[in-house]
mmCIF file of C-alpha atoms in Angstrom:
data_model
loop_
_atom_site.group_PDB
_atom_site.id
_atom_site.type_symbol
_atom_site.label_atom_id
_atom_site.label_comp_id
_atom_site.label_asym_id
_atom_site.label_seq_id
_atom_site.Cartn_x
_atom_site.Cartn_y
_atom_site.Cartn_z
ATOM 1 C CA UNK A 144 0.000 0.000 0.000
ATOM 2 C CA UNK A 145 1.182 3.423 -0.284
ATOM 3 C CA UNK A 146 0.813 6.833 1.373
ATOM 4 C CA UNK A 147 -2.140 8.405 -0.487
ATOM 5 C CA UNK A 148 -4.432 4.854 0.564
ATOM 6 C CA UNK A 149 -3.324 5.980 4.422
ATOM 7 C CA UNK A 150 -4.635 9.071 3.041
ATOM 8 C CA UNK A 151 -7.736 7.793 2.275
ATOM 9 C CA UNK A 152 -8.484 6.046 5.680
ATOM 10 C CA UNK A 153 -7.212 9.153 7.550
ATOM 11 C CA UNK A 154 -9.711 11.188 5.875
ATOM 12 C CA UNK A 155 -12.273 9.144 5.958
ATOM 13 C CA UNK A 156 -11.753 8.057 9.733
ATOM 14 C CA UNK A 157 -11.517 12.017 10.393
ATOM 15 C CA UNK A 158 -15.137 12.752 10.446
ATOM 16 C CA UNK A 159 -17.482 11.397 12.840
ATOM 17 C CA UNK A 160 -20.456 10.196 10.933
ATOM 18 C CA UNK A 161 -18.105 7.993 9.073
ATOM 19 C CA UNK A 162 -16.748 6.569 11.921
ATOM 20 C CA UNK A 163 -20.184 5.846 13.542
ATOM 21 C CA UNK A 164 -21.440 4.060 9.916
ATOM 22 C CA UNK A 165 -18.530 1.826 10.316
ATOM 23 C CA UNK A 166 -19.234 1.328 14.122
ATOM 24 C CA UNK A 167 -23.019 0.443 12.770
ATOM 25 C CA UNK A 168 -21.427 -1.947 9.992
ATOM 26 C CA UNK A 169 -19.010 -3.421 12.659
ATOM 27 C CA UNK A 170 -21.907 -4.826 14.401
ATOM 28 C CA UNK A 171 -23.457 -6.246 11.124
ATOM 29 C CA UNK A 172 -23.616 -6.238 7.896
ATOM 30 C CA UNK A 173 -26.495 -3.814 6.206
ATOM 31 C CA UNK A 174 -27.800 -2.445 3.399
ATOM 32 C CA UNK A 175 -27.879 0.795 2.207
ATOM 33 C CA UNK A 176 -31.589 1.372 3.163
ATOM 34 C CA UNK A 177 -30.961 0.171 6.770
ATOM 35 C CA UNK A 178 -27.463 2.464 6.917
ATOM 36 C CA UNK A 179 -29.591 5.654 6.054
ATOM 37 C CA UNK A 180 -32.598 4.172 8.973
ATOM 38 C CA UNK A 181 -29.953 4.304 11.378
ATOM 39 C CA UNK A 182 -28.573 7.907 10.454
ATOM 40 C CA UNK A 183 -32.178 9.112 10.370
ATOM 41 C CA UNK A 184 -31.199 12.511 11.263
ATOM 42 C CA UNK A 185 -29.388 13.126 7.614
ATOM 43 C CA UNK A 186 -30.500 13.130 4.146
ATOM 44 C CA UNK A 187 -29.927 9.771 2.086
ATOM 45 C CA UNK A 188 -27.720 12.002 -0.163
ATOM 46 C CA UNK A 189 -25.285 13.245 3.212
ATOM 47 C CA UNK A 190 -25.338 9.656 3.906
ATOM 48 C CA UNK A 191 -24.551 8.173 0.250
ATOM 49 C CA UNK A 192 -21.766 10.895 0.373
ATOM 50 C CA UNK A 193 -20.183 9.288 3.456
ATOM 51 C CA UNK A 194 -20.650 5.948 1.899
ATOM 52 C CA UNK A 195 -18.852 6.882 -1.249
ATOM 53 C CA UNK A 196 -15.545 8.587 1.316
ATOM 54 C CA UNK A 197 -15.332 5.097 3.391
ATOM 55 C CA UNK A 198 -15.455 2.744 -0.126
ATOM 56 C CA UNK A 199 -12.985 4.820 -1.627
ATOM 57 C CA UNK A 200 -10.433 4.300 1.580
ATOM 58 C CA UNK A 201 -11.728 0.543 0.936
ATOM 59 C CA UNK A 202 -13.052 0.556 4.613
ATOM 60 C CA UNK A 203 -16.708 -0.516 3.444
ATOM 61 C CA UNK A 204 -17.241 -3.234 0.644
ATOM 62 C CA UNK A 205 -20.744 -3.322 -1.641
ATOM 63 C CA UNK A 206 -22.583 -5.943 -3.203
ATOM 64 C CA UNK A 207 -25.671 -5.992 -4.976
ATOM 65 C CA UNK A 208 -28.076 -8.826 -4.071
ATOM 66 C CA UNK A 209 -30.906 -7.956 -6.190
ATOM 67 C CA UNK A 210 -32.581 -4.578 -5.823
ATOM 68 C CA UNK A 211 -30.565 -4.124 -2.332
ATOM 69 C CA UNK A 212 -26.868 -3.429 -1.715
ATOM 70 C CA UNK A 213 -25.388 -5.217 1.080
ATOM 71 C CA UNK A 214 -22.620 -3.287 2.848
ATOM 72 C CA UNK A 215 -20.075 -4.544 4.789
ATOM 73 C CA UNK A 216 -17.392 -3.200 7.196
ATOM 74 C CA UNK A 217 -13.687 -4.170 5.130
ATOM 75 C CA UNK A 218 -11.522 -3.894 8.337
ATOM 76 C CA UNK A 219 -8.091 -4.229 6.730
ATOM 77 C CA UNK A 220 -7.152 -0.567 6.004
ATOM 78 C CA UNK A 221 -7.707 -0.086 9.948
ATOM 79 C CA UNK A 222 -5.293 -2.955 10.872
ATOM 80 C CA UNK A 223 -2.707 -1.598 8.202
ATOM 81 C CA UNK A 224 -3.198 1.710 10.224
ATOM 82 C CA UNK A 225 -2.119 0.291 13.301
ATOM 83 C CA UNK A 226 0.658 -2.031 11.995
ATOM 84 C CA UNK A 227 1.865 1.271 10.075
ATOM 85 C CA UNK A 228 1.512 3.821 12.767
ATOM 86 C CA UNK A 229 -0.468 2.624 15.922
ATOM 87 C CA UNK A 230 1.684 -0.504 17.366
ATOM 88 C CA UNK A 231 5.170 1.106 16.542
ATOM 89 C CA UNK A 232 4.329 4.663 18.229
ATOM 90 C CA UNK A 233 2.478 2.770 21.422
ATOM 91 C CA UNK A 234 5.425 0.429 21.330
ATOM 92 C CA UNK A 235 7.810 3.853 21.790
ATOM 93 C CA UNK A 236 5.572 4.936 24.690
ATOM 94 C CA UNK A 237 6.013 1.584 25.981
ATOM 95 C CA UNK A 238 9.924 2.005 25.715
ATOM 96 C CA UNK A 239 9.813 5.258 27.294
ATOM 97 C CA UNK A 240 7.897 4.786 29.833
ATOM 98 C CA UNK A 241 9.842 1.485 31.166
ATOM 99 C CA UNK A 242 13.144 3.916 30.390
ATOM 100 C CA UNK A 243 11.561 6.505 32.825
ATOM 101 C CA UNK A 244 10.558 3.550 35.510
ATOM 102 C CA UNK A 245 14.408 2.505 35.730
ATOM 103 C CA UNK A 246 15.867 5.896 36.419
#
């Protein structure tokens, strides 16, 4: 992977309506129709819009099954997140803080 698909997830983990439709999908698969029911409070456009940012980081996945599209919660950008940045900065607060223990 390279740096603009970290780009990707950043922005699309930066806003907080995307992060609660992949809490939602995290919990279960759904399809678009039950995605917007749970974000009742925004237009289906707003939430299409969102929809479109999180596919495009590959965070949510889409398939048609019939007239429905069943969306799904793609968690390996996340994990590449945290094996790129996550793990090796908590690993240097780890180091630190046993360095700052043994003076």
């Amino acid at each position: 992977m390279n740096r603009s698909d970290d780009d990707l997830v950043f922005k699309a983990l930066a806003n907080p309506v995307r992060r609660r439709m992949l809490d939602a999908l995290r919990e279960e698969p759904l399809t678009t129709g039950a995605l917007c029911a749970v974000f009742d409070t925004l237009d289906r456009t707003t939430v299409l819009q969102h929809l479109r940012v999180l596919e495009r980081a590959e965070l949510v996945t889409g398939r048609k099954v019939g007239r429905e599209r069943h969306l799904a919660l793609a968690p390996l950008p996340i994990k590449r997140i945290h094996d790129r940045w996550i793990s090796d900065y908590a690993r240097a607060a780890v180091d630190l803080m046993e360095r700052l223990d043994g003076d």
